[in-house]
Structure formats: C-alpha cells, structure tokens
mmCIF file with all atom_site columns, C-alpha atoms in Angstrom:
data_model
loop_
_atom_site.group_PDB
_atom_site.id
_atom_site.type_symbol
_atom_site.label_atom_id
_atom_site.label_alt_id
_atom_site.label_comp_id
_atom_site.label_asym_id
_atom_site.label_entity_id
_atom_site.label_seq_id
_atom_site.pdbx_PDB_ins_code
_atom_site.Cartn_x
_atom_site.Cartn_y
_atom_site.Cartn_z
_atom_site.occupancy
_atom_site.B_iso_or_equiv
_atom_site.pdbx_formal_charge
_atom_site.auth_seq_id
_atom_site.auth_comp_id
_atom_site.auth_asym_id
_atom_site.auth_atom_id
_atom_site.pdbx_PDB_model_num
ATOM 1   C CA . MET A 1 1   ? 91.061  -156.993 118.497 1.00 0.00 ? 1499 MET A CA 1
ATOM 2   C CA . ASN A 1 2   ? 87.463  -156.899 119.928 1.00 0.00 ? 1500 ASN A CA 1
ATOM 3   C CA . ARG A 1 3   ? 86.656  -160.673 118.954 1.00 0.00 ? 1501 ARG A CA 1
ATOM 4   C CA . LEU A 1 4   ? 88.895  -163.652 117.939 1.00 0.00 ? 1502 LEU A CA 1
ATOM 5   C CA . ALA A 1 5   ? 87.380  -166.505 116.825 1.00 0.00 ? 1503 ALA A CA 1
ATOM 6   C CA . VAL A 1 6   ? 88.566  -169.607 118.892 1.00 0.00 ? 1504 VAL A CA 1
ATOM 7   C CA . TYR A 1 7   ? 89.222  -172.794 117.199 1.00 0.00 ? 1505 TYR A CA 1
ATOM 8   C CA . CYS A 1 8   ? 89.532  -175.948 119.602 1.00 0.00 ? 1506 CYS A CA 1
ATOM 9   C CA . GLY A 1 9   ? 87.859  -179.237 120.263 1.00 0.00 ? 1507 GLY A CA 1
ATOM 10  C CA . SER A 1 10  ? 84.559  -180.506 121.408 1.00 0.00 ? 1508 SER A CA 1
ATOM 11  C CA . ALA A 1 11  ? 86.115  -183.560 122.971 1.00 0.00 ? 1509 ALA A CA 1
ATOM 12  C CA . THR A 1 12  ? 87.708  -183.896 126.826 1.00 0.00 ? 1510 THR A CA 1
ATOM 13  C CA . PRO A 1 13  ? 91.184  -185.158 126.509 1.00 0.00 ? 1511 PRO A CA 1
ATOM 14  C CA . ALA A 1 14  ? 92.455  -187.254 129.736 1.00 0.00 ? 1512 ALA A CA 1
ATOM 15  C CA . ASP A 1 15  ? 95.059  -184.948 130.388 1.00 0.00 ? 1513 ASP A CA 1
ATOM 16  C CA . PRO A 1 16  ? 93.692  -182.082 132.370 1.00 0.00 ? 1514 PRO A CA 1
ATOM 17  C CA . VAL A 1 17  ? 96.072  -179.738 131.158 1.00 0.00 ? 1515 VAL A CA 1
ATOM 18  C CA . TYR A 1 18  ? 93.990  -178.848 127.930 1.00 0.00 ? 1516 TYR A CA 1
ATOM 19  C CA . ILE A 1 19  ? 90.497  -178.041 129.356 1.00 0.00 ? 1517 ILE A CA 1
ATOM 20  C CA . ASP A 1 20  ? 92.382  -176.251 132.118 1.00 0.00 ? 1518 ASP A CA 1
ATOM 21  C CA . SER A 1 21  ? 94.247  -174.315 129.347 1.00 0.00 ? 1519 SER A CA 1
ATOM 22  C CA . ALA A 1 22  ? 90.931  -173.853 127.503 1.00 0.00 ? 1520 ALA A CA 1
ATOM 23  C CA . ARG A 1 23  ? 88.962  -172.075 130.316 1.00 0.00 ? 1521 ARG A CA 1
ATOM 24  C CA . ALA A 1 24  ? 92.348  -170.119 130.999 1.00 0.00 ? 1522 ALA A CA 1
ATOM 25  C CA . VAL A 1 25  ? 92.040  -168.915 127.721 1.00 0.00 ? 1523 VAL A CA 1
ATOM 26  C CA . GLY A 1 26  ? 88.386  -167.790 127.828 1.00 0.00 ? 1524 GLY A CA 1
ATOM 27  C CA . HIS A 1 27  ? 88.590  -166.299 131.032 1.00 0.00 ? 1525 HIS A CA 1
ATOM 28  C CA . ALA A 1 28  ? 92.061  -164.097 129.624 1.00 0.00 ? 1526 ALA A CA 1
ATOM 29  C CA . LEU A 1 29  ? 90.215  -162.791 126.214 1.00 0.00 ? 1527 LEU A CA 1
ATOM 30  C CA . ALA A 1 30  ? 87.174  -161.787 128.557 1.00 0.00 ? 1528 ALA A CA 1
ATOM 31  C CA . THR A 1 31  ? 89.562  -160.267 131.109 1.00 0.00 ? 1529 THR A CA 1
ATOM 32  C CA . ARG A 1 32  ? 91.243  -158.413 128.005 1.00 0.00 ? 1530 ARG A CA 1
ATOM 33  C CA . GLY A 1 33  ? 87.680  -157.280 126.789 1.00 0.00 ? 1531 GLY A CA 1
ATOM 34  C CA . ILE A 1 34  ? 88.233  -159.235 123.586 1.00 0.00 ? 1532 ILE A CA 1
ATOM 35  C CA . GLY A 1 35  ? 84.851  -161.351 122.531 1.00 0.00 ? 1533 GLY A CA 1
ATOM 36  C CA . VAL A 1 36  ? 85.073  -164.753 121.766 1.00 0.00 ? 1534 VAL A CA 1
ATOM 37  C CA . VAL A 1 37  ? 83.109  -166.303 118.343 1.00 0.00 ? 1535 VAL A CA 1
ATOM 38  C CA . TYR A 1 38  ? 83.478  -170.116 118.532 1.00 0.00 ? 1536 TYR A CA 1
ATOM 39  C CA . GLY A 1 39  ? 82.049  -173.237 117.695 1.00 0.00 ? 1537 GLY A CA 1
ATOM 40  C CA . GLY A 1 40  ? 78.787  -173.195 120.202 1.00 0.00 ? 1538 GLY A CA 1
ATOM 41  C CA . GLY A 1 41  ? 79.176  -176.010 122.003 1.00 0.00 ? 1539 GLY A CA 1
ATOM 42  C CA . ARG A 1 42  ? 78.910  -177.231 125.047 1.00 0.00 ? 1540 ARG A CA 1
ATOM 43  C CA . LEU A 1 43  ? 81.097  -180.053 125.636 1.00 0.00 ? 1541 LEU A CA 1
ATOM 44  C CA . GLY A 1 44  ? 84.797  -180.033 125.805 1.00 0.00 ? 1542 GLY A CA 1
ATOM 45  C CA . LEU A 1 45  ? 87.621  -177.536 124.936 1.00 0.00 ? 1543 LEU A CA 1
ATOM 46  C CA . MET A 1 46  ? 84.705  -175.551 123.351 1.00 0.00 ? 1544 MET A CA 1
ATOM 47  C CA . GLY A 1 47  ? 82.652  -175.352 126.410 1.00 0.00 ? 1545 GLY A CA 1
ATOM 48  C CA . ALA A 1 48  ? 85.694  -174.618 128.376 1.00 0.00 ? 1546 ALA A CA 1
ATOM 49  C CA . VAL A 1 49  ? 86.625  -171.544 126.573 1.00 0.00 ? 1547 VAL A CA 1
ATOM 50  C CA . ALA A 1 50  ? 83.184  -170.458 126.660 1.00 0.00 ? 1548 ALA A CA 1
ATOM 51  C CA . ASN A 1 51  ? 82.776  -170.866 130.087 1.00 0.00 ? 1549 ASN A CA 1
ATOM 52  C CA . GLY A 1 52  ? 86.029  -169.622 131.094 1.00 0.00 ? 1550 GLY A CA 1
ATOM 53  C CA . ALA A 1 53  ? 84.778  -166.488 129.368 1.00 0.00 ? 1551 ALA A CA 1
ATOM 54  C CA . LEU A 1 54  ? 81.432  -165.921 130.314 1.00 0.00 ? 1552 LEU A CA 1
ATOM 55  C CA . ALA A 1 55  ? 82.332  -166.747 133.901 1.00 0.00 ? 1553 ALA A CA 1
ATOM 56  C CA . ALA A 1 56  ? 84.670  -163.021 133.543 1.00 0.00 ? 1554 ALA A CA 1
ATOM 57  C CA . GLY A 1 57  ? 81.547  -161.296 132.275 1.00 0.00 ? 1555 GLY A CA 1
ATOM 58  C CA . GLY A 1 58  ? 82.724  -161.738 128.765 1.00 0.00 ? 1556 GLY A CA 1
ATOM 59  C CA . GLU A 1 59  ? 81.087  -161.726 125.529 1.00 0.00 ? 1557 GLU A CA 1
ATOM 60  C CA . VAL A 1 60  ? 80.562  -165.185 123.914 1.00 0.00 ? 1558 VAL A CA 1
ATOM 61  C CA . ILE A 1 61  ? 79.184  -165.584 120.601 1.00 0.00 ? 1559 ILE A CA 1
ATOM 62  C CA . GLY A 1 62  ? 78.829  -169.427 119.429 1.00 0.00 ? 1560 GLY A CA 1
ATOM 63  C CA . VAL A 1 63  ? 78.103  -170.519 115.631 1.00 0.00 ? 1561 VAL A CA 1
ATOM 64  C CA . ILE A 1 64  ? 76.664  -174.090 115.354 1.00 0.00 ? 1562 ILE A CA 1
ATOM 65  C CA . PRO A 1 65  ? 75.490  -175.862 112.549 1.00 0.00 ? 1563 PRO A CA 1
ATOM 66  C CA . THR A 1 66  ? 71.267  -176.845 113.103 1.00 0.00 ? 1564 THR A CA 1
ATOM 67  C CA . ALA A 1 67  ? 72.326  -180.735 112.991 1.00 0.00 ? 1565 ALA A CA 1
ATOM 68  C CA . LEU A 1 68  ? 75.059  -180.410 116.165 1.00 0.00 ? 1566 LEU A CA 1
ATOM 69  C CA . VAL A 1 69  ? 71.877  -178.015 118.098 1.00 0.00 ? 1567 VAL A CA 1
ATOM 70  C CA . GLY A 1 70  ? 69.536  -181.367 117.543 1.00 0.00 ? 1568 GLY A CA 1
ATOM 71  C CA . ALA A 1 71  ? 71.983  -183.462 119.048 1.00 0.00 ? 1569 ALA A CA 1
ATOM 72  C CA . GLU A 1 72  ? 71.853  -181.324 121.969 1.00 0.00 ? 1570 GLU A CA 1
ATOM 73  C CA . VAL A 1 73  ? 75.424  -180.056 122.192 1.00 0.00 ? 1571 VAL A CA 1
ATOM 74  C CA . ALA A 1 74  ? 74.685  -176.474 122.270 1.00 0.00 ? 1572 ALA A CA 1
ATOM 75  C CA . HIS A 1 75  ? 75.757  -174.087 124.565 1.00 0.00 ? 1573 HIS A CA 1
ATOM 76  C CA . LYS A 1 76  ? 72.769  -172.213 126.140 1.00 0.00 ? 1574 LYS A CA 1
ATOM 77  C CA . GLY A 1 77  ? 73.750  -170.057 128.229 1.00 0.00 ? 1575 GLY A CA 1
ATOM 78  C CA . LEU A 1 78  ? 76.068  -167.391 125.806 1.00 0.00 ? 1576 LEU A CA 1
ATOM 79  C CA . THR A 1 79  ? 75.501  -164.158 124.620 1.00 0.00 ? 1577 THR A CA 1
ATOM 80  C CA . GLU A 1 80  ? 74.516  -164.880 121.270 1.00 0.00 ? 1578 GLU A CA 1
ATOM 81  C CA . LEU A 1 81  ? 74.224  -168.114 119.242 1.00 0.00 ? 1579 LEU A CA 1
ATOM 82  C CA . HIS A 1 82  ? 73.694  -168.183 115.394 1.00 0.00 ? 1580 HIS A CA 1
ATOM 83  C CA . VAL A 1 83  ? 72.543  -171.491 114.298 1.00 0.00 ? 1581 VAL A CA 1
ATOM 84  C CA . VAL A 1 84  ? 73.558  -172.095 110.352 1.00 0.00 ? 1582 VAL A CA 1
ATOM 85  C CA . ASP A 1 85  ? 72.601  -174.671 108.481 1.00 0.00 ? 1583 ASP A CA 1
ATOM 86  C CA . THR A 1 86  ? 76.498  -175.847 107.086 1.00 0.00 ? 1584 THR A CA 1
ATOM 87  C CA . MET A 1 87  ? 80.240  -175.978 108.216 1.00 0.00 ? 1585 MET A CA 1
ATOM 88  C CA . HIS A 1 88  ? 80.621  -173.763 105.281 1.00 0.00 ? 1586 HIS A CA 1
ATOM 89  C CA . GLN A 1 89  ? 78.128  -170.903 106.528 1.00 0.00 ? 1587 GLN A CA 1
ATOM 90  C CA . ARG A 1 90  ? 79.837  -171.749 110.245 1.00 0.00 ? 1588 ARG A CA 1
ATOM 91  C CA . LYS A 1 91  ? 83.404  -170.671 109.246 1.00 0.00 ? 1589 LYS A CA 1
ATOM 92  C CA . GLN A 1 92  ? 82.474  -167.681 107.267 1.00 0.00 ? 1590 GLN A CA 1
ATOM 93  C CA . ALA A 1 93  ? 80.571  -166.746 110.186 1.00 0.00 ? 1591 ALA A CA 1
ATOM 94  C CA . PHE A 1 94  ? 83.453  -166.976 112.273 1.00 0.00 ? 1592 PHE A CA 1
ATOM 95  C CA . THR A 1 95  ? 85.473  -165.235 109.646 1.00 0.00 ? 1593 THR A CA 1
ATOM 96  C CA . ASP A 1 96  ? 82.908  -162.199 109.556 1.00 0.00 ? 1594 ASP A CA 1
ATOM 97  C CA . LEU A 1 97  ? 82.403  -161.946 113.582 1.00 0.00 ? 1595 LEU A CA 1
ATOM 98  C CA . SER A 1 98  ? 85.815  -161.964 114.179 1.00 0.00 ? 1596 SER A CA 1
ATOM 99  C CA . ASP A 1 99  ? 89.223  -159.510 113.962 1.00 0.00 ? 1597 ASP A CA 1
ATOM 100 C CA . GLY A 1 100 ? 91.765  -162.674 113.898 1.00 0.00 ? 1598 GLY A CA 1
ATOM 101 C CA . PHE A 1 101 ? 91.637  -166.604 114.868 1.00 0.00 ? 1599 PHE A CA 1
ATOM 102 C CA . VAL A 1 102 ? 93.333  -168.630 117.865 1.00 0.00 ? 1600 VAL A CA 1
ATOM 103 C CA . THR A 1 103 ? 93.930  -171.872 117.586 1.00 0.00 ? 1601 THR A CA 1
ATOM 104 C CA . ILE A 1 104 ? 93.977  -174.103 120.765 1.00 0.00 ? 1602 ILE A CA 1
ATOM 105 C CA . PRO A 1 105 ? 94.350  -178.130 120.716 1.00 0.00 ? 1603 PRO A CA 1
ATOM 106 C CA . GLY A 1 106 ? 91.848  -179.825 118.999 1.00 0.00 ? 1604 GLY A CA 1
ATOM 107 C CA . GLY A 1 107 ? 91.238  -182.935 116.220 1.00 0.00 ? 1605 GLY A CA 1
ATOM 108 C CA . THR A 1 108 ? 90.544  -183.183 112.817 1.00 0.00 ? 1606 THR A CA 1
ATOM 109 C CA . GLY A 1 109 ? 87.489  -180.097 112.819 1.00 0.00 ? 1607 GLY A CA 1
ATOM 110 C CA . THR A 1 110 ? 90.043  -177.739 114.445 1.00 0.00 ? 1608 THR A CA 1
ATOM 111 C CA . MET A 1 111 ? 92.863  -178.022 112.048 1.00 0.00 ? 1609 MET A CA 1
ATOM 112 C CA . ASP A 1 112 ? 89.874  -177.750 109.278 1.00 0.00 ? 1610 ASP A CA 1
ATOM 113 C CA . GLU A 1 113 ? 89.385  -174.374 110.451 1.00 0.00 ? 1611 GLU A CA 1
ATOM 114 C CA . LEU A 1 114 ? 93.074  -173.249 110.759 1.00 0.00 ? 1612 LEU A CA 1
ATOM 115 C CA . TRP A 1 115 ? 94.246  -174.657 107.301 1.00 0.00 ? 1613 TRP A CA 1
ATOM 116 C CA . GLU A 1 116 ? 90.599  -172.448 105.739 1.00 0.00 ? 1614 GLU A CA 1
ATOM 117 C CA . ALA A 1 117 ? 92.235  -169.244 108.273 1.00 0.00 ? 1615 ALA A CA 1
ATOM 118 C CA . MET A 1 118 ? 95.449  -169.816 106.759 1.00 0.00 ? 1616 MET A CA 1
ATOM 119 C CA . SER A 1 119 ? 94.538  -170.537 103.311 1.00 0.00 ? 1617 SER A CA 1
ATOM 120 C CA . TRP A 1 120 ? 92.452  -167.525 103.057 1.00 0.00 ? 1618 TRP A CA 1
ATOM 121 C CA . ALA A 1 121 ? 94.933  -165.196 104.402 1.00 0.00 ? 1619 ALA A CA 1
ATOM 122 C CA . GLN A 1 122 ? 97.233  -166.571 101.712 1.00 0.00 ? 1620 GLN A CA 1
ATOM 123 C CA . LEU A 1 123 ? 94.892  -165.821 98.939  1.00 0.00 ? 1621 LEU A CA 1
ATOM 124 C CA . GLY A 1 124 ? 93.870  -162.475 100.453 1.00 0.00 ? 1622 GLY A CA 1
ATOM 125 C CA . TYR A 1 125 ? 90.123  -163.614 101.294 1.00 0.00 ? 1623 TYR A CA 1
ATOM 126 C CA . HIS A 1 126 ? 91.266  -161.564 104.672 1.00 0.00 ? 1624 HIS A CA 1
ATOM 127 C CA . ALA A 1 127 ? 94.013  -159.721 105.923 1.00 0.00 ? 1625 ALA A CA 1
ATOM 128 C CA . LYS A 1 128 ? 93.628  -160.901 109.994 1.00 0.00 ? 1626 LYS A CA 1
ATOM 129 C CA . PRO A 1 129 ? 96.162  -162.425 112.567 1.00 0.00 ? 1627 PRO A CA 1
ATOM 130 C CA . VAL A 1 130 ? 96.022  -166.330 112.485 1.00 0.00 ? 1628 VAL A CA 1
ATOM 131 C CA . GLY A 1 131 ? 97.690  -167.696 115.740 1.00 0.00 ? 1629 GLY A CA 1
ATOM 132 C CA . LEU A 1 132 ? 98.260  -171.242 117.120 1.00 0.00 ? 1630 LEU A CA 1
ATOM 133 C CA . LEU A 1 133 ? 98.618  -171.621 120.954 1.00 0.00 ? 1631 LEU A CA 1
ATOM 134 C CA . ASN A 1 134 ? 100.964 -174.344 121.365 1.00 0.00 ? 1632 ASN A CA 1
ATOM 135 C CA . THR A 1 135 ? 99.581  -176.290 124.533 1.00 0.00 ? 1633 THR A CA 1
ATOM 136 C CA . ALA A 1 136 ? 102.359 -178.327 126.503 1.00 0.00 ? 1634 ALA A CA 1
ATOM 137 C CA . GLY A 1 137 ? 103.532 -179.178 123.203 1.00 0.00 ? 1635 GLY A CA 1
ATOM 138 C CA . TYR A 1 138 ? 100.760 -180.288 121.101 1.00 0.00 ? 1636 TYR A CA 1
ATOM 139 C CA . TYR A 1 139 ? 101.338 -178.788 118.028 1.00 0.00 ? 1637 TYR A CA 1
ATOM 140 C CA . ASP A 1 140 ? 104.955 -179.460 118.100 1.00 0.00 ? 1638 ASP A CA 1
ATOM 141 C CA . HIS A 1 141 ? 104.267 -181.579 115.039 1.00 0.00 ? 1639 HIS A CA 1
ATOM 142 C CA . LEU A 1 142 ? 102.448 -179.073 113.226 1.00 0.00 ? 1640 LEU A CA 1
ATOM 143 C CA . ILE A 1 143 ? 104.708 -176.377 113.421 1.00 0.00 ? 1641 ILE A CA 1
ATOM 144 C CA . ALA A 1 144 ? 107.605 -178.520 111.870 1.00 0.00 ? 1642 ALA A CA 1
ATOM 145 C CA . PHE A 1 145 ? 105.099 -179.607 109.418 1.00 0.00 ? 1643 PHE A CA 1
ATOM 146 C CA . VAL A 1 146 ? 104.221 -175.865 108.091 1.00 0.00 ? 1644 VAL A CA 1
ATOM 147 C CA . ALA A 1 147 ? 108.454 -175.372 108.012 1.00 0.00 ? 1645 ALA A CA 1
ATOM 148 C CA . LYS A 1 148 ? 108.808 -178.452 106.349 1.00 0.00 ? 1646 LYS A CA 1
ATOM 149 C CA . MET A 1 149 ? 106.269 -177.023 103.558 1.00 0.00 ? 1647 MET A CA 1
ATOM 150 C CA . GLY A 1 150 ? 108.377 -173.270 103.617 1.00 0.00 ? 1648 GLY A CA 1
ATOM 151 C CA . GLU A 1 151 ? 111.561 -175.419 102.980 1.00 0.00 ? 1649 GLU A CA 1
ATOM 152 C CA . VAL A 1 152 ? 110.397 -177.616 100.391 1.00 0.00 ? 1650 VAL A CA 1
ATOM 153 C CA . GLY A 1 153 ? 108.372 -174.722 98.756  1.00 0.00 ? 1651 GLY A CA 1
ATOM 154 C CA . PHE A 1 154 ? 105.001 -175.189 99.046  1.00 0.00 ? 1652 PHE A CA 1
ATOM 155 C CA . LEU A 1 155 ? 104.628 -172.100 101.145 1.00 0.00 ? 1653 LEU A CA 1
ATOM 156 C CA . ARG A 1 156 ? 106.088 -168.828 99.527  1.00 0.00 ? 1654 ARG A CA 1
ATOM 157 C CA . PRO A 1 157 ? 108.794 -167.126 101.926 1.00 0.00 ? 1655 PRO A CA 1
ATOM 158 C CA . VAL A 1 158 ? 106.349 -164.168 101.735 1.00 0.00 ? 1656 VAL A CA 1
ATOM 159 C CA . HIS A 1 159 ? 103.653 -166.440 103.514 1.00 0.00 ? 1657 HIS A CA 1
ATOM 160 C CA . ARG A 1 160 ? 105.531 -168.177 106.065 1.00 0.00 ? 1658 ARG A CA 1
ATOM 161 C CA . ASP A 1 161 ? 104.682 -165.702 108.712 1.00 0.00 ? 1659 ASP A CA 1
ATOM 162 C CA . ILE A 1 162 ? 100.955 -165.884 108.535 1.00 0.00 ? 1660 ILE A CA 1
ATOM 163 C CA . LEU A 1 163 ? 100.921 -168.506 111.310 1.00 0.00 ? 1661 LEU A CA 1
ATOM 164 C CA . ILE A 1 164 ? 101.820 -166.613 114.794 1.00 0.00 ? 1662 ILE A CA 1
ATOM 165 C CA . VAL A 1 165 ? 102.841 -169.317 116.889 1.00 0.00 ? 1663 VAL A CA 1
ATOM 166 C CA . ALA A 1 166 ? 103.415 -169.062 120.870 1.00 0.00 ? 1664 ALA A CA 1
ATOM 167 C CA . ASP A 1 167 ? 103.069 -171.444 123.841 1.00 0.00 ? 1665 ASP A CA 1
ATOM 168 C CA . THR A 1 168 ? 101.443 -168.510 126.193 1.00 0.00 ? 1666 THR A CA 1
ATOM 169 C CA . LEU A 1 169 ? 98.575  -166.783 125.282 1.00 0.00 ? 1667 LEU A CA 1
ATOM 170 C CA . ASP A 1 170 ? 100.031 -163.299 126.089 1.00 0.00 ? 1668 ASP A CA 1
ATOM 171 C CA . VAL A 1 171 ? 102.992 -163.499 124.072 1.00 0.00 ? 1669 VAL A CA 1
ATOM 172 C CA . LEU A 1 172 ? 100.340 -164.955 121.198 1.00 0.00 ? 1670 LEU A CA 1
ATOM 173 C CA . LEU A 1 173 ? 97.945  -162.130 121.635 1.00 0.00 ? 1671 LEU A CA 1
ATOM 174 C CA . ASP A 1 174 ? 101.130 -159.340 121.445 1.00 0.00 ? 1672 ASP A CA 1
ATOM 175 C CA . ARG A 1 175 ? 102.482 -161.269 118.278 1.00 0.00 ? 1673 ARG A CA 1
ATOM 176 C CA . MET A 1 176 ? 98.949  -161.019 116.531 1.00 0.00 ? 1674 MET A CA 1
ATOM 177 C CA . ALA A 1 177 ? 98.272  -157.614 117.551 1.00 0.00 ? 1675 ALA A CA 1
ATOM 178 C CA . ALA A 1 178 ? 101.231 -156.575 115.855 1.00 0.00 ? 1676 ALA A CA 1
ATOM 179 C CA . TYR A 1 179 ? 100.643 -158.657 112.865 1.00 0.00 ? 1677 TYR A CA 1
ATOM 180 C CA . GLN A 1 180 ? 101.205 -156.708 109.403 1.00 0.00 ? 1678 GLN A CA 1
ATOM 181 C CA . PRO A 1 181 ? 99.439  -158.698 106.610 1.00 0.00 ? 1679 PRO A CA 1
ATOM 182 C CA . THR A 1 182 ? 101.607 -160.068 103.807 1.00 0.00 ? 1680 THR A CA 1
ATOM 183 C CA . VAL A 1 183 ? 101.159 -159.814 100.233 1.00 0.00 ? 1681 VAL A CA 1
ATOM 184 C CA . PRO A 1 184 ? 98.244  -162.312 99.278  1.00 0.00 ? 1682 PRO A CA 1
ATOM 185 C CA . ILE A 1 185 ? 98.467  -164.664 96.343  1.00 0.00 ? 1683 ILE A CA 1
ATOM 186 C CA . ILE A 1 186 ? 95.638  -162.427 94.695  1.00 0.00 ? 1684 ILE A CA 1
ATOM 187 C CA . ARG A 1 187 ? 97.852  -159.360 94.372  1.00 0.00 ? 1685 ARG A CA 1
ATOM 188 C CA . MET A 1 188 ? 101.024 -161.558 93.212  1.00 0.00 ? 1686 MET A CA 1
ATOM 189 C CA . SER A 1 189 ? 102.171 -161.146 89.556  1.00 0.00 ? 1687 SER A CA 1
ATOM 190 C CA . SER A 1 190 ? 102.196 -164.642 87.869  1.00 0.00 ? 1688 SER A CA 1
ATOM 191 C CA . ALA A 1 191 ? 106.320 -164.263 88.015  1.00 0.00 ? 1689 ALA A CA 1
ATOM 192 C CA . ASP A 1 192 ? 106.198 -164.535 91.896  1.00 0.00 ? 1690 ASP A CA 1
ATOM 193 C CA . LEU A 1 193 ? 103.897 -167.647 92.082  1.00 0.00 ? 1691 LEU A CA 1
#
C-alpha cells in the first residue's frame, strides 16, 4: 500500500482523543512510507491527519471541491492539492489515487465516503481494502449495525469481511495488507444473489 485515502471529519470534537488520534494516524502512515490522500481541509481531524503526516515528512494529497476552497478551508501546505467541481469527483479521485481506505471518526460526510468504498468493493468497482479504525469505541454501534446487516441477509456472507475493523492502527494496517478481495456482485451468478 503506497497511498491510503483517509476518511475523517472536519470538525474538532471537545474530547482531544480524536484530534490526537488523527494526528497520530497521519504521522504513523508517513513513518511507514504510506502517502495520505484526504479531503484537503485544514480544519478538524482532516487538518490533524495532514499535519501529522507532513510533520513526519510524508506525502499528503488533498482533494477538495471548489466550493470548499472558496470557504477558505483548504490546506495550503500539502504535497498536492487537487481542486474538483463535485463531491462525486472527489470520491472518484480518492479511489483513483489510493490503494485502500482508512476511516477514522467523522460525521455524515465520512459515512458517505465509507459506505461508498464498501459498496464499490461489494459491486467490484475496486478490489482495495476498506479499513475502519475504532478510536475510543466511536464506531461500536456502526460495527454492530454491519453485523446486523449480515444477520438479516442484506450483506451476503461472502461480503461480510469487506469492512476491516481494528482498535489500533498497526493492527488495522496489518489486516488491510493481508486483505483478499471477495467475489464481487458483478461476477456472481443470479442464483448467488
């Protein structure tokens, strides 16, 4: 994995564990020689990931829609900053520029990115690992929900391992490196669907 897209929030929660963890994620990725592809912002967890990676001498590529550049939230000190027109183009760039996806805490935008990465893996639009870092138990309920989707039958057994979960970045990255893509929907017979 040469580059990973990091999905996270642009907010700064009151509990410093989230900012500290985000900064540590950026730093750890750079230390491992893994470039960061992210939303291009300077605020919140986004800015912390970028600054952590940059402080460790890492490559940081931001992808930001024009509307957010105009709101002056773009990080100006990145290795590269790609400005796109739409959120759809942004998410496509994340997929094109990265070898996998790591989701750390965030809100609705982060969830949109995570779900799309999982959905595209399930469909076969990419075969890249999709990781979820469960910082301070933030995603406990989401992990339970994904399990529920499988129990009910909305997530096929063959696709239940698409989401790779860990409580520490080292474990998550090791699991992502060992990821074996599943059989995507586009290669399944109608009897399997």
